[in-house]
Coordinates of C-alpha atoms and ligand atoms in Angstrom, one line a residue:
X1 CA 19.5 63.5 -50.8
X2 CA 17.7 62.8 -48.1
X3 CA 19.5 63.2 -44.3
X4 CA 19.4 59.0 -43.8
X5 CA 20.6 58.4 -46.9
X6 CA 23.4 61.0 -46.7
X7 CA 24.2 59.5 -43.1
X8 CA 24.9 56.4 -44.9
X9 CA 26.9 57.3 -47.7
X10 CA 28.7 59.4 -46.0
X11 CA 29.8 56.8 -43.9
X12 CA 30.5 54.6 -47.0
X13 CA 32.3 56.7 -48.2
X14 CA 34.8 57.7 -44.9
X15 CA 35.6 54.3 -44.8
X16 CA 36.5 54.0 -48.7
X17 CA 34.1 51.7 -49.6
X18 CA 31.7 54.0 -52.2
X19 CA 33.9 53.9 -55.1
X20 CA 31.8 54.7 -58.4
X21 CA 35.3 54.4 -61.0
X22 CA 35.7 50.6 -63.0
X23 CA 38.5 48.8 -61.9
X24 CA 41.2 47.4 -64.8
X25 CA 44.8 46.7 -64.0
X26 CA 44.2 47.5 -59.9
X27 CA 43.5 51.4 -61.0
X28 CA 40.4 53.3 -60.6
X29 CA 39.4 54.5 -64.0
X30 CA 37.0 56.5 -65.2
X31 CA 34.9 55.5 -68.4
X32 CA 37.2 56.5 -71.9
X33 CA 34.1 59.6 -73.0
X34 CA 33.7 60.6 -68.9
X35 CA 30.1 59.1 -69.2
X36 CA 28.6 58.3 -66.2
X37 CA 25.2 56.4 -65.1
X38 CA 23.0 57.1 -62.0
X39 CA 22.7 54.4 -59.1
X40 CA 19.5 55.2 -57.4
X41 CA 17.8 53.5 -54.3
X42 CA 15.0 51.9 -55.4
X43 CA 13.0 52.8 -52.4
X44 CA 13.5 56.8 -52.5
X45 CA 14.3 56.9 -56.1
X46 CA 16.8 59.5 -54.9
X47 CA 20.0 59.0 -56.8
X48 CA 22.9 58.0 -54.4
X49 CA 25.7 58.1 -56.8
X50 CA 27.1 58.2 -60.3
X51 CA 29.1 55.5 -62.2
X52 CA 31.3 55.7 -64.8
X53 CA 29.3 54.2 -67.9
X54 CA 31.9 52.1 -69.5
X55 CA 31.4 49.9 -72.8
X56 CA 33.8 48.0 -75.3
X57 CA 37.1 49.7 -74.8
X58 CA 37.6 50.2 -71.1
X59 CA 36.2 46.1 -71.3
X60 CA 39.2 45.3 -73.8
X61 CA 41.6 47.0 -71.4
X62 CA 39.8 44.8 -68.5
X63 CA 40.6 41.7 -70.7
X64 CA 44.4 42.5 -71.0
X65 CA 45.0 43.4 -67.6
X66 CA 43.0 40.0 -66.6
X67 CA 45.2 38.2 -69.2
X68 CA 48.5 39.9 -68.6
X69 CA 47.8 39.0 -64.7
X70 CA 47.1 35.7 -65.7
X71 CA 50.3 34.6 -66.2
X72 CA 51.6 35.5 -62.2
X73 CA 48.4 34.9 -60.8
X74 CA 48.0 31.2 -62.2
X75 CA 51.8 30.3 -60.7
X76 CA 51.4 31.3 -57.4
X77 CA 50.8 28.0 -54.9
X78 CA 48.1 27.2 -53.7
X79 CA 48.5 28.4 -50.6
X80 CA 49.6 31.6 -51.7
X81 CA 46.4 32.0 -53.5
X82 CA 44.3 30.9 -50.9
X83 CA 46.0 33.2 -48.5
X84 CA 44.5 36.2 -50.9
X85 CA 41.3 34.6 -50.5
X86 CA 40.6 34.2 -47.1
X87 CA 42.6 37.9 -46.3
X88 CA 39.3 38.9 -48.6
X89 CA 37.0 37.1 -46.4
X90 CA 38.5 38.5 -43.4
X91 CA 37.8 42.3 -44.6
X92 CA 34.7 41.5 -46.0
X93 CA 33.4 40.2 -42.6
X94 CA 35.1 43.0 -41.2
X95 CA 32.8 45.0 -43.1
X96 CA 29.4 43.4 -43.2
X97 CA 27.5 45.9 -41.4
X98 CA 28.9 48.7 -44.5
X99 CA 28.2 46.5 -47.3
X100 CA 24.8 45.1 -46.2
X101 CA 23.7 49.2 -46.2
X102 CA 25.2 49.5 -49.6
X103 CA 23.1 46.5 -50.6
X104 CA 19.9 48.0 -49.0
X105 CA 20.9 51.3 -50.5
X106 CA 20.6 50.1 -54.2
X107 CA 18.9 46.7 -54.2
X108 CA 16.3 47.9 -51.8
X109 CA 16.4 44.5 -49.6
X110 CA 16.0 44.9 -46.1
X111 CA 19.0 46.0 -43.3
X112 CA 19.0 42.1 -42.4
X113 CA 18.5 40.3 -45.1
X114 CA 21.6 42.4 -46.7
X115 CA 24.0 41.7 -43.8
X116 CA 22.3 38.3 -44.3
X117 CA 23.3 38.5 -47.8
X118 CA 27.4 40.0 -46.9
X119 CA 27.5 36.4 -44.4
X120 CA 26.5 34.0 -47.4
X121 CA 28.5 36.0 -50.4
X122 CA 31.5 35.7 -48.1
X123 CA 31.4 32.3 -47.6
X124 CA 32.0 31.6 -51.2
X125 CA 35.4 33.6 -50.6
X126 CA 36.4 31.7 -47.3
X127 CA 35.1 28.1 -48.4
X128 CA 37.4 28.3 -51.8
X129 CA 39.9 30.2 -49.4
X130 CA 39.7 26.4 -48.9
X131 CA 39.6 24.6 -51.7
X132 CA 41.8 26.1 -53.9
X133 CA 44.7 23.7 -51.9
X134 CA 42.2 20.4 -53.2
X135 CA 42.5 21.0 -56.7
X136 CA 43.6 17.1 -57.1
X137 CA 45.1 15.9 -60.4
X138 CA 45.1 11.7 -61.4
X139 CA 47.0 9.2 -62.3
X140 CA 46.1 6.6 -64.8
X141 CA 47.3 3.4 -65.0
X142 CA 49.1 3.1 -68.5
X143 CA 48.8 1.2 -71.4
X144 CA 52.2 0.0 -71.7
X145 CA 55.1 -0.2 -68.7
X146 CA 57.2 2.0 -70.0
X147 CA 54.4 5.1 -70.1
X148 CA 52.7 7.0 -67.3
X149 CA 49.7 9.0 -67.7
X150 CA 48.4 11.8 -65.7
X151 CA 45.8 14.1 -65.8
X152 CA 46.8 17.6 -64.4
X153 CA 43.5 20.2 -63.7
X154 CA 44.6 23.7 -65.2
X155 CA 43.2 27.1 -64.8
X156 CA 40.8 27.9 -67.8
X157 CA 42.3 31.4 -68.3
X158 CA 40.3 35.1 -68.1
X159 CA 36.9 35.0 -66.9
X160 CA 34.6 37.1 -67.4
X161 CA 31.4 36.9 -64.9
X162 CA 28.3 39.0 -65.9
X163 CA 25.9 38.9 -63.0
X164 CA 22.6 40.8 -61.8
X165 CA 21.0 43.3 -59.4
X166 CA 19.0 40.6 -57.1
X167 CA 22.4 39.3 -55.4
X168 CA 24.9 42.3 -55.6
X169 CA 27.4 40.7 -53.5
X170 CA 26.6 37.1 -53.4
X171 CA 26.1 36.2 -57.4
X172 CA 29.8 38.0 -57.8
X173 CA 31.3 36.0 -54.9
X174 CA 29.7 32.5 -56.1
X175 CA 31.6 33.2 -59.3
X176 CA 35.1 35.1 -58.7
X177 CA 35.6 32.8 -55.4
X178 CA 36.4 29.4 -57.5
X179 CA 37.7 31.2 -60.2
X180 CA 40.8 33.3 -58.6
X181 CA 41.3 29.4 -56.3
X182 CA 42.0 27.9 -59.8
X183 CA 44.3 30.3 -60.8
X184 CA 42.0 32.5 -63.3
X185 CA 41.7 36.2 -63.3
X186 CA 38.2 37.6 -63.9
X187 CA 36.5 40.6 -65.9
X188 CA 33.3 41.4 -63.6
X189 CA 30.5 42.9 -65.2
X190 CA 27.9 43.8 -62.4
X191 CA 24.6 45.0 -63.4
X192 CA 24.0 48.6 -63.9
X193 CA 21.7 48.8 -61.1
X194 CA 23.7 47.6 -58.1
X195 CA 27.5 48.7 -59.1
X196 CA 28.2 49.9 -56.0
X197 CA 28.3 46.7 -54.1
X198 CA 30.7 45.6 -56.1
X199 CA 33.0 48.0 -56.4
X200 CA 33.4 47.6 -52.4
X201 CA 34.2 44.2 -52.6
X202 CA 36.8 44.6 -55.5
X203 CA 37.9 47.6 -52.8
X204 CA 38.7 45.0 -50.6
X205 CA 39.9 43.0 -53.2
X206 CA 42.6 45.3 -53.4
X207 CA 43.2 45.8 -49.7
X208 CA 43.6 42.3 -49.6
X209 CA 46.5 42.2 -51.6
X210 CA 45.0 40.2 -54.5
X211 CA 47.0 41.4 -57.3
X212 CA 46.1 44.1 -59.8
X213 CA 44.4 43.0 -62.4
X214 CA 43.3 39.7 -60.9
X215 CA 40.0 41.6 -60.8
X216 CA 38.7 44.0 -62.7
X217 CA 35.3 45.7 -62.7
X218 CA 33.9 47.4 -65.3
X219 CA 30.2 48.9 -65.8
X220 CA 28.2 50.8 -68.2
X221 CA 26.8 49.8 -71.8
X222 CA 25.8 45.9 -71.0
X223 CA 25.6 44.8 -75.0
X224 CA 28.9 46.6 -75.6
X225 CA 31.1 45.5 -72.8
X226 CA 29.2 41.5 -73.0
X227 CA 30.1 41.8 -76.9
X228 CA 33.3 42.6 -76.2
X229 CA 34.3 39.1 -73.5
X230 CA 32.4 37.4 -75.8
X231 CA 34.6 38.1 -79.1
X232 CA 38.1 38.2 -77.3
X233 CA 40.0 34.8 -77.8
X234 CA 41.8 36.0 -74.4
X235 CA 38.6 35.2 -72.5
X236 CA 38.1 31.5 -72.6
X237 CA 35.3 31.2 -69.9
X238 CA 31.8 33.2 -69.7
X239 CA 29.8 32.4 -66.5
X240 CA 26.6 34.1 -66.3
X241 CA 23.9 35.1 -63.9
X242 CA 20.8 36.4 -65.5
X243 CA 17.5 35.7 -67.5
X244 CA 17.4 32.9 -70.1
X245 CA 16.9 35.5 -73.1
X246 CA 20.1 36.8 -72.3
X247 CA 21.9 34.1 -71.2
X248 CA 20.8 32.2 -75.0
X249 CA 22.7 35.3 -76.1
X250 CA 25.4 34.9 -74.3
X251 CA 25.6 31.5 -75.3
X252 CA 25.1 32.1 -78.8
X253 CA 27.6 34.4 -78.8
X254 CA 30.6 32.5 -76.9
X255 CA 30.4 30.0 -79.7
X256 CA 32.3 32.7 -82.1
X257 CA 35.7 31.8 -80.0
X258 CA 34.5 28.1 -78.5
X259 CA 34.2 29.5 -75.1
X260 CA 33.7 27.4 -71.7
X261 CA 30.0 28.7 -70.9
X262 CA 28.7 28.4 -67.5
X263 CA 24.8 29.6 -67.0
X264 CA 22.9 30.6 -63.6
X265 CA 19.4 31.7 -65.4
X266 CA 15.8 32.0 -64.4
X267 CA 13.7 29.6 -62.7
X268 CA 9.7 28.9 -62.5
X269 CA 9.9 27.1 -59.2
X270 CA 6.9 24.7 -57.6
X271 CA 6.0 24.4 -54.1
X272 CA 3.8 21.3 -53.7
X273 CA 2.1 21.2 -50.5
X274 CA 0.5 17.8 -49.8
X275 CA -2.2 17.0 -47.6
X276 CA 0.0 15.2 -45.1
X277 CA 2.1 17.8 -44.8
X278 CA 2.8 19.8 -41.4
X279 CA 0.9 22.9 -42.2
X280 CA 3.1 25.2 -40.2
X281 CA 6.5 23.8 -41.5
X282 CA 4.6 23.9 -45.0
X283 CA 3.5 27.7 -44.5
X284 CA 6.4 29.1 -42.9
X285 CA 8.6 27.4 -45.5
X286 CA 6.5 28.4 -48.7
X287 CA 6.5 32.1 -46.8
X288 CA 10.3 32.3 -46.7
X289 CA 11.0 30.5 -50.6
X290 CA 8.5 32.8 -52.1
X291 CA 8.8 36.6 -50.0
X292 CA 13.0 36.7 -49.7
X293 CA 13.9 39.7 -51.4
X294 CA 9.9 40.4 -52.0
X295 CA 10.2 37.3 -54.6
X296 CA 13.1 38.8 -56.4
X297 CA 15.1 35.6 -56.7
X298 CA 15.4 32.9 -58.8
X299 CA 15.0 30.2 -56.4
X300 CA 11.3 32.3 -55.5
X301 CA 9.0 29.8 -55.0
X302 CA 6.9 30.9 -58.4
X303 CA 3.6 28.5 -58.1
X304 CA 2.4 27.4 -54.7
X305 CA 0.7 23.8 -56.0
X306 CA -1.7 22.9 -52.7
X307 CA -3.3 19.2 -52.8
X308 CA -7.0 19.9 -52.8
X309 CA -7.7 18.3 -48.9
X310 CA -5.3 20.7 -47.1
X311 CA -6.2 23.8 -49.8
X312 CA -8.6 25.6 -48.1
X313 CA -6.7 25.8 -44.4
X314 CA -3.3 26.6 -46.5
X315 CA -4.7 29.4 -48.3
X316 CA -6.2 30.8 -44.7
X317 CA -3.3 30.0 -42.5
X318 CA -0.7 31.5 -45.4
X319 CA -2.7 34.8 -45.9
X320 CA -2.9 35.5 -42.3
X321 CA 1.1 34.9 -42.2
X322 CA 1.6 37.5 -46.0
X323 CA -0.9 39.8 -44.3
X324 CA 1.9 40.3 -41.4
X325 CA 4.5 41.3 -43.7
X326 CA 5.9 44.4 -42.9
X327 CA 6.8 47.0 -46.1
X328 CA 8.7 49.4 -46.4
X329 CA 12.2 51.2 -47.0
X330 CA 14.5 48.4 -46.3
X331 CA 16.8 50.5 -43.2
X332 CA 13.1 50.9 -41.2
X333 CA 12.7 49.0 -37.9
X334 CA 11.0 45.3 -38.9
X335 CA 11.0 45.4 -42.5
X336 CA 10.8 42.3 -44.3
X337 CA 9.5 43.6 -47.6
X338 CA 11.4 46.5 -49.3
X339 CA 10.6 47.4 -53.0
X340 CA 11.1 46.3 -56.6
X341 CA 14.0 47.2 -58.0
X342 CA 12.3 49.4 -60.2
X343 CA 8.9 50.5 -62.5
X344 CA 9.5 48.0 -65.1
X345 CA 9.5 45.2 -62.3
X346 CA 6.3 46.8 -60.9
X347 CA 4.6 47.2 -64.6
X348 CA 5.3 43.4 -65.0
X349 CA 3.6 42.5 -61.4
X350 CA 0.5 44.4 -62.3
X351 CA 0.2 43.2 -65.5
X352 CA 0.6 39.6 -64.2
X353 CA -1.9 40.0 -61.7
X354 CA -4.2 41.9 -63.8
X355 CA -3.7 38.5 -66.7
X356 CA -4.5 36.1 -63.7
X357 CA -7.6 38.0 -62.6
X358 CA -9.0 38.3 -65.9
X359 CA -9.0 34.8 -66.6
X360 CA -10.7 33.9 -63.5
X361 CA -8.0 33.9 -60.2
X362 CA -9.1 35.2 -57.1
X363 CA -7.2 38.2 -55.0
X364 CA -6.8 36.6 -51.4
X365 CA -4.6 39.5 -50.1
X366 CA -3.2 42.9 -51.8
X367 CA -3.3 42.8 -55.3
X368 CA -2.0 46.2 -56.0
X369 CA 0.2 48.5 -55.7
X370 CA 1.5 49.6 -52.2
X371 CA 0.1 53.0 -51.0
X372 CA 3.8 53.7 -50.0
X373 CA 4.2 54.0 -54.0
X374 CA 7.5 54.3 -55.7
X375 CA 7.8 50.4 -56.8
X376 CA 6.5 49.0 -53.6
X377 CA 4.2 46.3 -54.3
X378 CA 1.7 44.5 -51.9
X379 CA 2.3 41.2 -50.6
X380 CA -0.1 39.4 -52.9
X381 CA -1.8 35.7 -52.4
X382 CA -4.2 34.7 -55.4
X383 CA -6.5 31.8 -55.3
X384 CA -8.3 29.8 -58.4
X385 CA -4.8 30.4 -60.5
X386 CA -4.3 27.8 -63.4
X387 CA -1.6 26.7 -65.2
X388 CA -2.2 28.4 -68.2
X389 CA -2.1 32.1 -66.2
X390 CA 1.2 34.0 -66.9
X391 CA 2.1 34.0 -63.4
X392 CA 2.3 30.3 -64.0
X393 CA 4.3 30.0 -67.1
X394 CA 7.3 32.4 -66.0
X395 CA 9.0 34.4 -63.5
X396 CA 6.4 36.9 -61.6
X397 CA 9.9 38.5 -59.7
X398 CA 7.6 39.9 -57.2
X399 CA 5.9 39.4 -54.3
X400 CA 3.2 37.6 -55.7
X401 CA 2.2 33.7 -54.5
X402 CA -0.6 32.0 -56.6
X403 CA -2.1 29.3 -55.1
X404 CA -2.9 26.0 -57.9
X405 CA -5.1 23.5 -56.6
X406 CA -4.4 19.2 -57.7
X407 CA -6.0 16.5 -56.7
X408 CA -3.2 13.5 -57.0
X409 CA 0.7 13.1 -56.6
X410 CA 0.9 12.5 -60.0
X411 CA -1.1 15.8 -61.6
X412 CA 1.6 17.5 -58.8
X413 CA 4.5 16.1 -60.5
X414 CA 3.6 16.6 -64.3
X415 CA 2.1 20.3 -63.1
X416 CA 5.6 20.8 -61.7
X417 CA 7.2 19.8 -64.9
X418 CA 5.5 21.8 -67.1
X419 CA 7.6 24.3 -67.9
X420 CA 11.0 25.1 -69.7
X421 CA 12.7 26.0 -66.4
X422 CA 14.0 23.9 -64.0
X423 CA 15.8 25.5 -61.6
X424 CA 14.4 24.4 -57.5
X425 CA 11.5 23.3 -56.4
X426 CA 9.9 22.3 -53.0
X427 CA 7.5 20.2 -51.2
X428 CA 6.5 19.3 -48.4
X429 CA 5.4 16.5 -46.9
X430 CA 5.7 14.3 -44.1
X431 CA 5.9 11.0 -46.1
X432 CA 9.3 9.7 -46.7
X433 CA 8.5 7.9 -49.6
X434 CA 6.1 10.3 -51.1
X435 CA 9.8 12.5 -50.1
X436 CA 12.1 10.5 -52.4
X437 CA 9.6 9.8 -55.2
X438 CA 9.1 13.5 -55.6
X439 CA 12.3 14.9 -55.4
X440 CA 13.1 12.4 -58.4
X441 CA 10.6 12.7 -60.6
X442 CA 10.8 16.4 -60.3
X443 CA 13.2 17.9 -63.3
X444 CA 15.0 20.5 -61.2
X445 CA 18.6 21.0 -60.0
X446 CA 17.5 21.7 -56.4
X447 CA 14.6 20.3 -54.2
X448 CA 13.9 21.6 -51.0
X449 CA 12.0 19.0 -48.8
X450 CA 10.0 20.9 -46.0
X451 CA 12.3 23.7 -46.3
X452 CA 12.7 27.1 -47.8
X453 CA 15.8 28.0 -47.8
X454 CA 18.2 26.1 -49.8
X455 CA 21.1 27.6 -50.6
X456 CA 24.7 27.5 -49.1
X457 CA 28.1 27.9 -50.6
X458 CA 28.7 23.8 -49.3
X459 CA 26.5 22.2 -51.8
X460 CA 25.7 22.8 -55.6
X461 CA 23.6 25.5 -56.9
X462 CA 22.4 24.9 -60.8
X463 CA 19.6 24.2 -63.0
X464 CA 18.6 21.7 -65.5
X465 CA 16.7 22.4 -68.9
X466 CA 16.7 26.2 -70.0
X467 CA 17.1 27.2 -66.0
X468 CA 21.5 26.8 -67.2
X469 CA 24.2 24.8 -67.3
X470 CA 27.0 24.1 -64.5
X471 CA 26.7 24.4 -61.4
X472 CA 28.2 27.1 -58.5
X473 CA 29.6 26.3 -55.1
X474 CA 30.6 23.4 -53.8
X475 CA 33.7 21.3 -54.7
X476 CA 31.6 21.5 -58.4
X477 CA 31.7 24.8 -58.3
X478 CA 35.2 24.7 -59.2
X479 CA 34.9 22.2 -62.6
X480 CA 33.8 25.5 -64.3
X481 CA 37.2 27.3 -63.9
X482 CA 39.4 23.7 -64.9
X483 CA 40.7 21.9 -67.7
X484 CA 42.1 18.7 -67.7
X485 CA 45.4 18.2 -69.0
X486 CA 46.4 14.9 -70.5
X487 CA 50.3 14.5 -69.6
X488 CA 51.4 11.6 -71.3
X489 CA 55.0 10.6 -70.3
X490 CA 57.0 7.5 -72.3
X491 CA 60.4 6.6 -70.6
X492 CA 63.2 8.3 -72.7
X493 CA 65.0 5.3 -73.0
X494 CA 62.5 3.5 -74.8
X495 CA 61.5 5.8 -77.7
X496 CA 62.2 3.4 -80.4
X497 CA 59.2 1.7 -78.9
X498 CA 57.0 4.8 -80.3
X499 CA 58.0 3.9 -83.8
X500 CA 56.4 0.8 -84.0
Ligands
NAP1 P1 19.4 40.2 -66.9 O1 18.6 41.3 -67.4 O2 19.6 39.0 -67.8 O3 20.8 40.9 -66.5 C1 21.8 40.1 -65.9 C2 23.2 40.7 -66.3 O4 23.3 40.7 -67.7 C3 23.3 42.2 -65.9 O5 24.6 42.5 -65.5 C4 22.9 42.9 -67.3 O6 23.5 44.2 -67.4 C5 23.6 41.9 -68.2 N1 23.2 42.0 -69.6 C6 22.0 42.3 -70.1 N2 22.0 42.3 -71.4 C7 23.3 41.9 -71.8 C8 23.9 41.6 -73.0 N3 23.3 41.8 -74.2 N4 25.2 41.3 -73.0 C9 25.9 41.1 -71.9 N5 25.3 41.4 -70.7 C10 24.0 41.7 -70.6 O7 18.8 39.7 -65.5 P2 18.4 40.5 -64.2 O8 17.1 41.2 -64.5 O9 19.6 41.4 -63.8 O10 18.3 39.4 -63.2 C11 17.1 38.7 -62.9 C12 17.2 37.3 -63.6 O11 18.3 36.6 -63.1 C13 16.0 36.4 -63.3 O12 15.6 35.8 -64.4 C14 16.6 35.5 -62.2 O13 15.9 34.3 -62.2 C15 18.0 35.3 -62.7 N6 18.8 34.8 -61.7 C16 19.3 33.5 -61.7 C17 20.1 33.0 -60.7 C18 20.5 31.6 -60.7 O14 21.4 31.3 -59.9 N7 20.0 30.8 -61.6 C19 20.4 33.8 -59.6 C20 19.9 35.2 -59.6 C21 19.2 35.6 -60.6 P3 22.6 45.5 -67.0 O15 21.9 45.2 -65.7 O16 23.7 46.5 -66.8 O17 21.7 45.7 -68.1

């Protein structure tokens, strides 16, 4: 292990945040057979610590602990939950600086966008700190004067959340935040290559005084422990974050037992840039939604559609800004652009790249892989790309930006559309009407206008066609975790009334 790495962990670990045990029933546990998986850093391939590999047993212990805790955990108040929630805010402020080195650690993001990441994964925490006190029933007016109907909003039961390696922190938070304000308990199954952030928070969790077995962690075999929420009629709510093919699973699956499904999947976003728009505001804005997290996120701005009259000055003006991108290991000084998360995410960049080449795009900027190696890939800008390309049709997931070329508003809008994701898109312009026509004719859950970055915990986060269902944050955010109760009272006095 190298010294700076060691530094770190050993600092992690002093301050009892490294834990590499699953959590069931508020015990650190070990996986059932003692096996154990490797966490490496994605930008030393060093490996920085081993996990226990857990699968469909430790995950049915998970479940019972979540369902046994259930039953407290869902009487408390309000308040008394919320209390728990912002407490685990509090610490996980207190400890941004740790956790945004355990992000950069195994995610590979850089220093800042990781602390970056602890601020806006915490917010989920404080803001349904807050609204777990607004979970507001109804009253009805009745049918007859003697009845009274209500409508009372009940926790859905055990969760179990499933969520992946581009958001270690933040895709956990945006899920077990609303959850543990309604009054569920949660199974969390992080993905195998960024365990470790989780485990701190459900550390904290702890220290927090959320009760054991509120949440439980548990890591390892992905089939075997997702088989095993998915068949237990204890769980009655799977929320996923992930790729469409698994999420179809998922869904598939969660049918067996009639299961509340909530889905966060893959997107395929546009960024339209007309020719009235503010070229700065336009590049800067197209930089940040397409480079965050070297295009590792769903929201990545995956087709940069540029009107034909401002093409040509885009393409210059936004290669000049890629070129200035700074790679590298995610702790150096002025990093903006650490590495894939590992080969396979490389291996599908190149071949990406190498499809839209051979079918006629042109390399603006990089193109290849970084001569730092490991999975570092140069920031890339292609030119000439079509519709028909595969960096078009689905998620490149890497730091990638091709450039499509349209003539009218309308070829914008149905080049936007085509495509089974809709997850956000962008534009920008400085037309207000051209801004509302746009933003609703485009089939997408979010639309950024002349902006970026477009997510916070205040508003909702979801897609429309194969992007998923639901939506996370926000007062919505919490409709996932409820049912409604119909509570239908008739005056006692008056029962002879029901027998007519
Ligand atoms: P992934 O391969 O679908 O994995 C997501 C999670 O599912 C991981 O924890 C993974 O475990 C687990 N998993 C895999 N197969 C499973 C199975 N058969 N049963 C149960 N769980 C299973 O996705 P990823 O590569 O981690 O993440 C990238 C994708 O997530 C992209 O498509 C991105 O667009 C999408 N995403 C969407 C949003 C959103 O809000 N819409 C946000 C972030 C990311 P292991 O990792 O342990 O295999």
């Amino acid at each position: 292990m190298s010294v700076g790495m060691k530094s770190v962990t050993d600092r992690l670990r002093d301050s009892g945040l490294l834990r590499t045990q699953g959590l069931i029933g508020g015990k650190w546990i070990d996986a059932y057979d003692g096996k154990t998986l490797e966490v490496h850093n994605p930008a030393t391939g060093e490996v920085i610590a081993n996990v226990s590999c857990m699968g469909g047993k430790e995950t049915k212990d998970a479940i019972s602990s979540a369902f046994d805790a259930f039953n407290s955990w869902s009487k408390l108040t309000a308040a008394e939950r919320s209390k728990g929630l912002r407490k685990w805010y509090d610490l996980l402020m207190a400890h941004k600086e740790e956790l945004g080195q355990l992000i950069t650690l195994e995610q590979g993001k850089p220093l800042k966008e990781a602390v970056g990441e602890v601020d806006y994964g915490a917010k989920f925490i404080e803001f349904y700190a807050e609204e777990a006190k607004r979970v507001y029933g109804e009253i009805i007016p009745a049918t007859l004067p003697d009845r009274r109907l209500f409508v009372l909003k009940q926790p859905v039961g055990v969760a179990g959340a499933i969520t992946p390696w581009n958001f270690p922190l933040a895709m956990i938070t945006r899920k077990v935040g609303p959850a543990l304000a309604c009054g569920c308990t949660v199974v969390v199954k992080p993905s195998e290559f960024t365990p470790l952030t989780a485990l701190a928070a459900a550390e904290l969790a702890l220290q927090a005084g959320i009760p054991p077995g509120v949440v439980n962690v548990v890591m390892g075999n992905a089939p075997d422990i997702g088989d095993a929420l998915l068949t237990s009629p204890q769980v009655r709510k799977i929320t996923f974050t992930g790729s469409t093919a698994v999420g179809k699973k998922l869904m598939a699956g969660a049918a067996g037992t009639v299961k509340k499904v909530s889905l966060e999947l893959g997107g395929n976003a546009p960024c339209i840039v007309f020719d009235d728009a503010d070229l700065n505001v336009a590049v800067n804005g197209a930089l940040a939604a397409k480079f965050r997290n070297s295009g590792q996120t769903c929201v990545c701005a995956n087709r940069v559609l540029v009107q034909e009259g401002i093409y040509e000055k885009f393409a210059d003006a936004f290669s000049k800004a890629v070129k200035n991108l700074k790679v590298g290991d995610g702790f150096g000084e002025g990093v903006v652009q650490g590495p894939l998360i590992n080969k396979a995410a490389l291996e599908k960049v190149e071949t990406f790249v190498e499809d839209a080449v051979s079918k006629g795009a042109k390399v603006l900027l990089g193109g290849r892989r970084h001569s730092l190696g490991m999975t570092f890939y140069e920031p890339t800008v292609l030119s000439n790309v079509k519709s028909e390309m595969l960096v078009s049709r689905e998620e490149v997931f890497g730091p990638v930006a091709p450039l499509l070329c349209f003539k009218t508003e309308e070829e914008a809008i149905h080049m936007a559309n085509d495509t089974n994701a809709g997850l956000a898109a962008y534009i920008f312009t400085n037309n207000l009407q051209r801004t509302w026509r746009v933003s609703e004719a485009l089939e997408y859950g979010l639309v950024g206008v002349n902006e970026g970055l477009i997510s916070t915990e205040v508003a909702p986060f979801g897609g429309v066609k194969q992007s998923g269902l639901g939506r996370e944050g926000s007062k919505y955010g919490m409709d996932e975790f409820l049912e409604e109760l119909h509570l239908f009272i008739t005056d006692a006095t008056n029962l002879n009334d029901l027998l007519l």
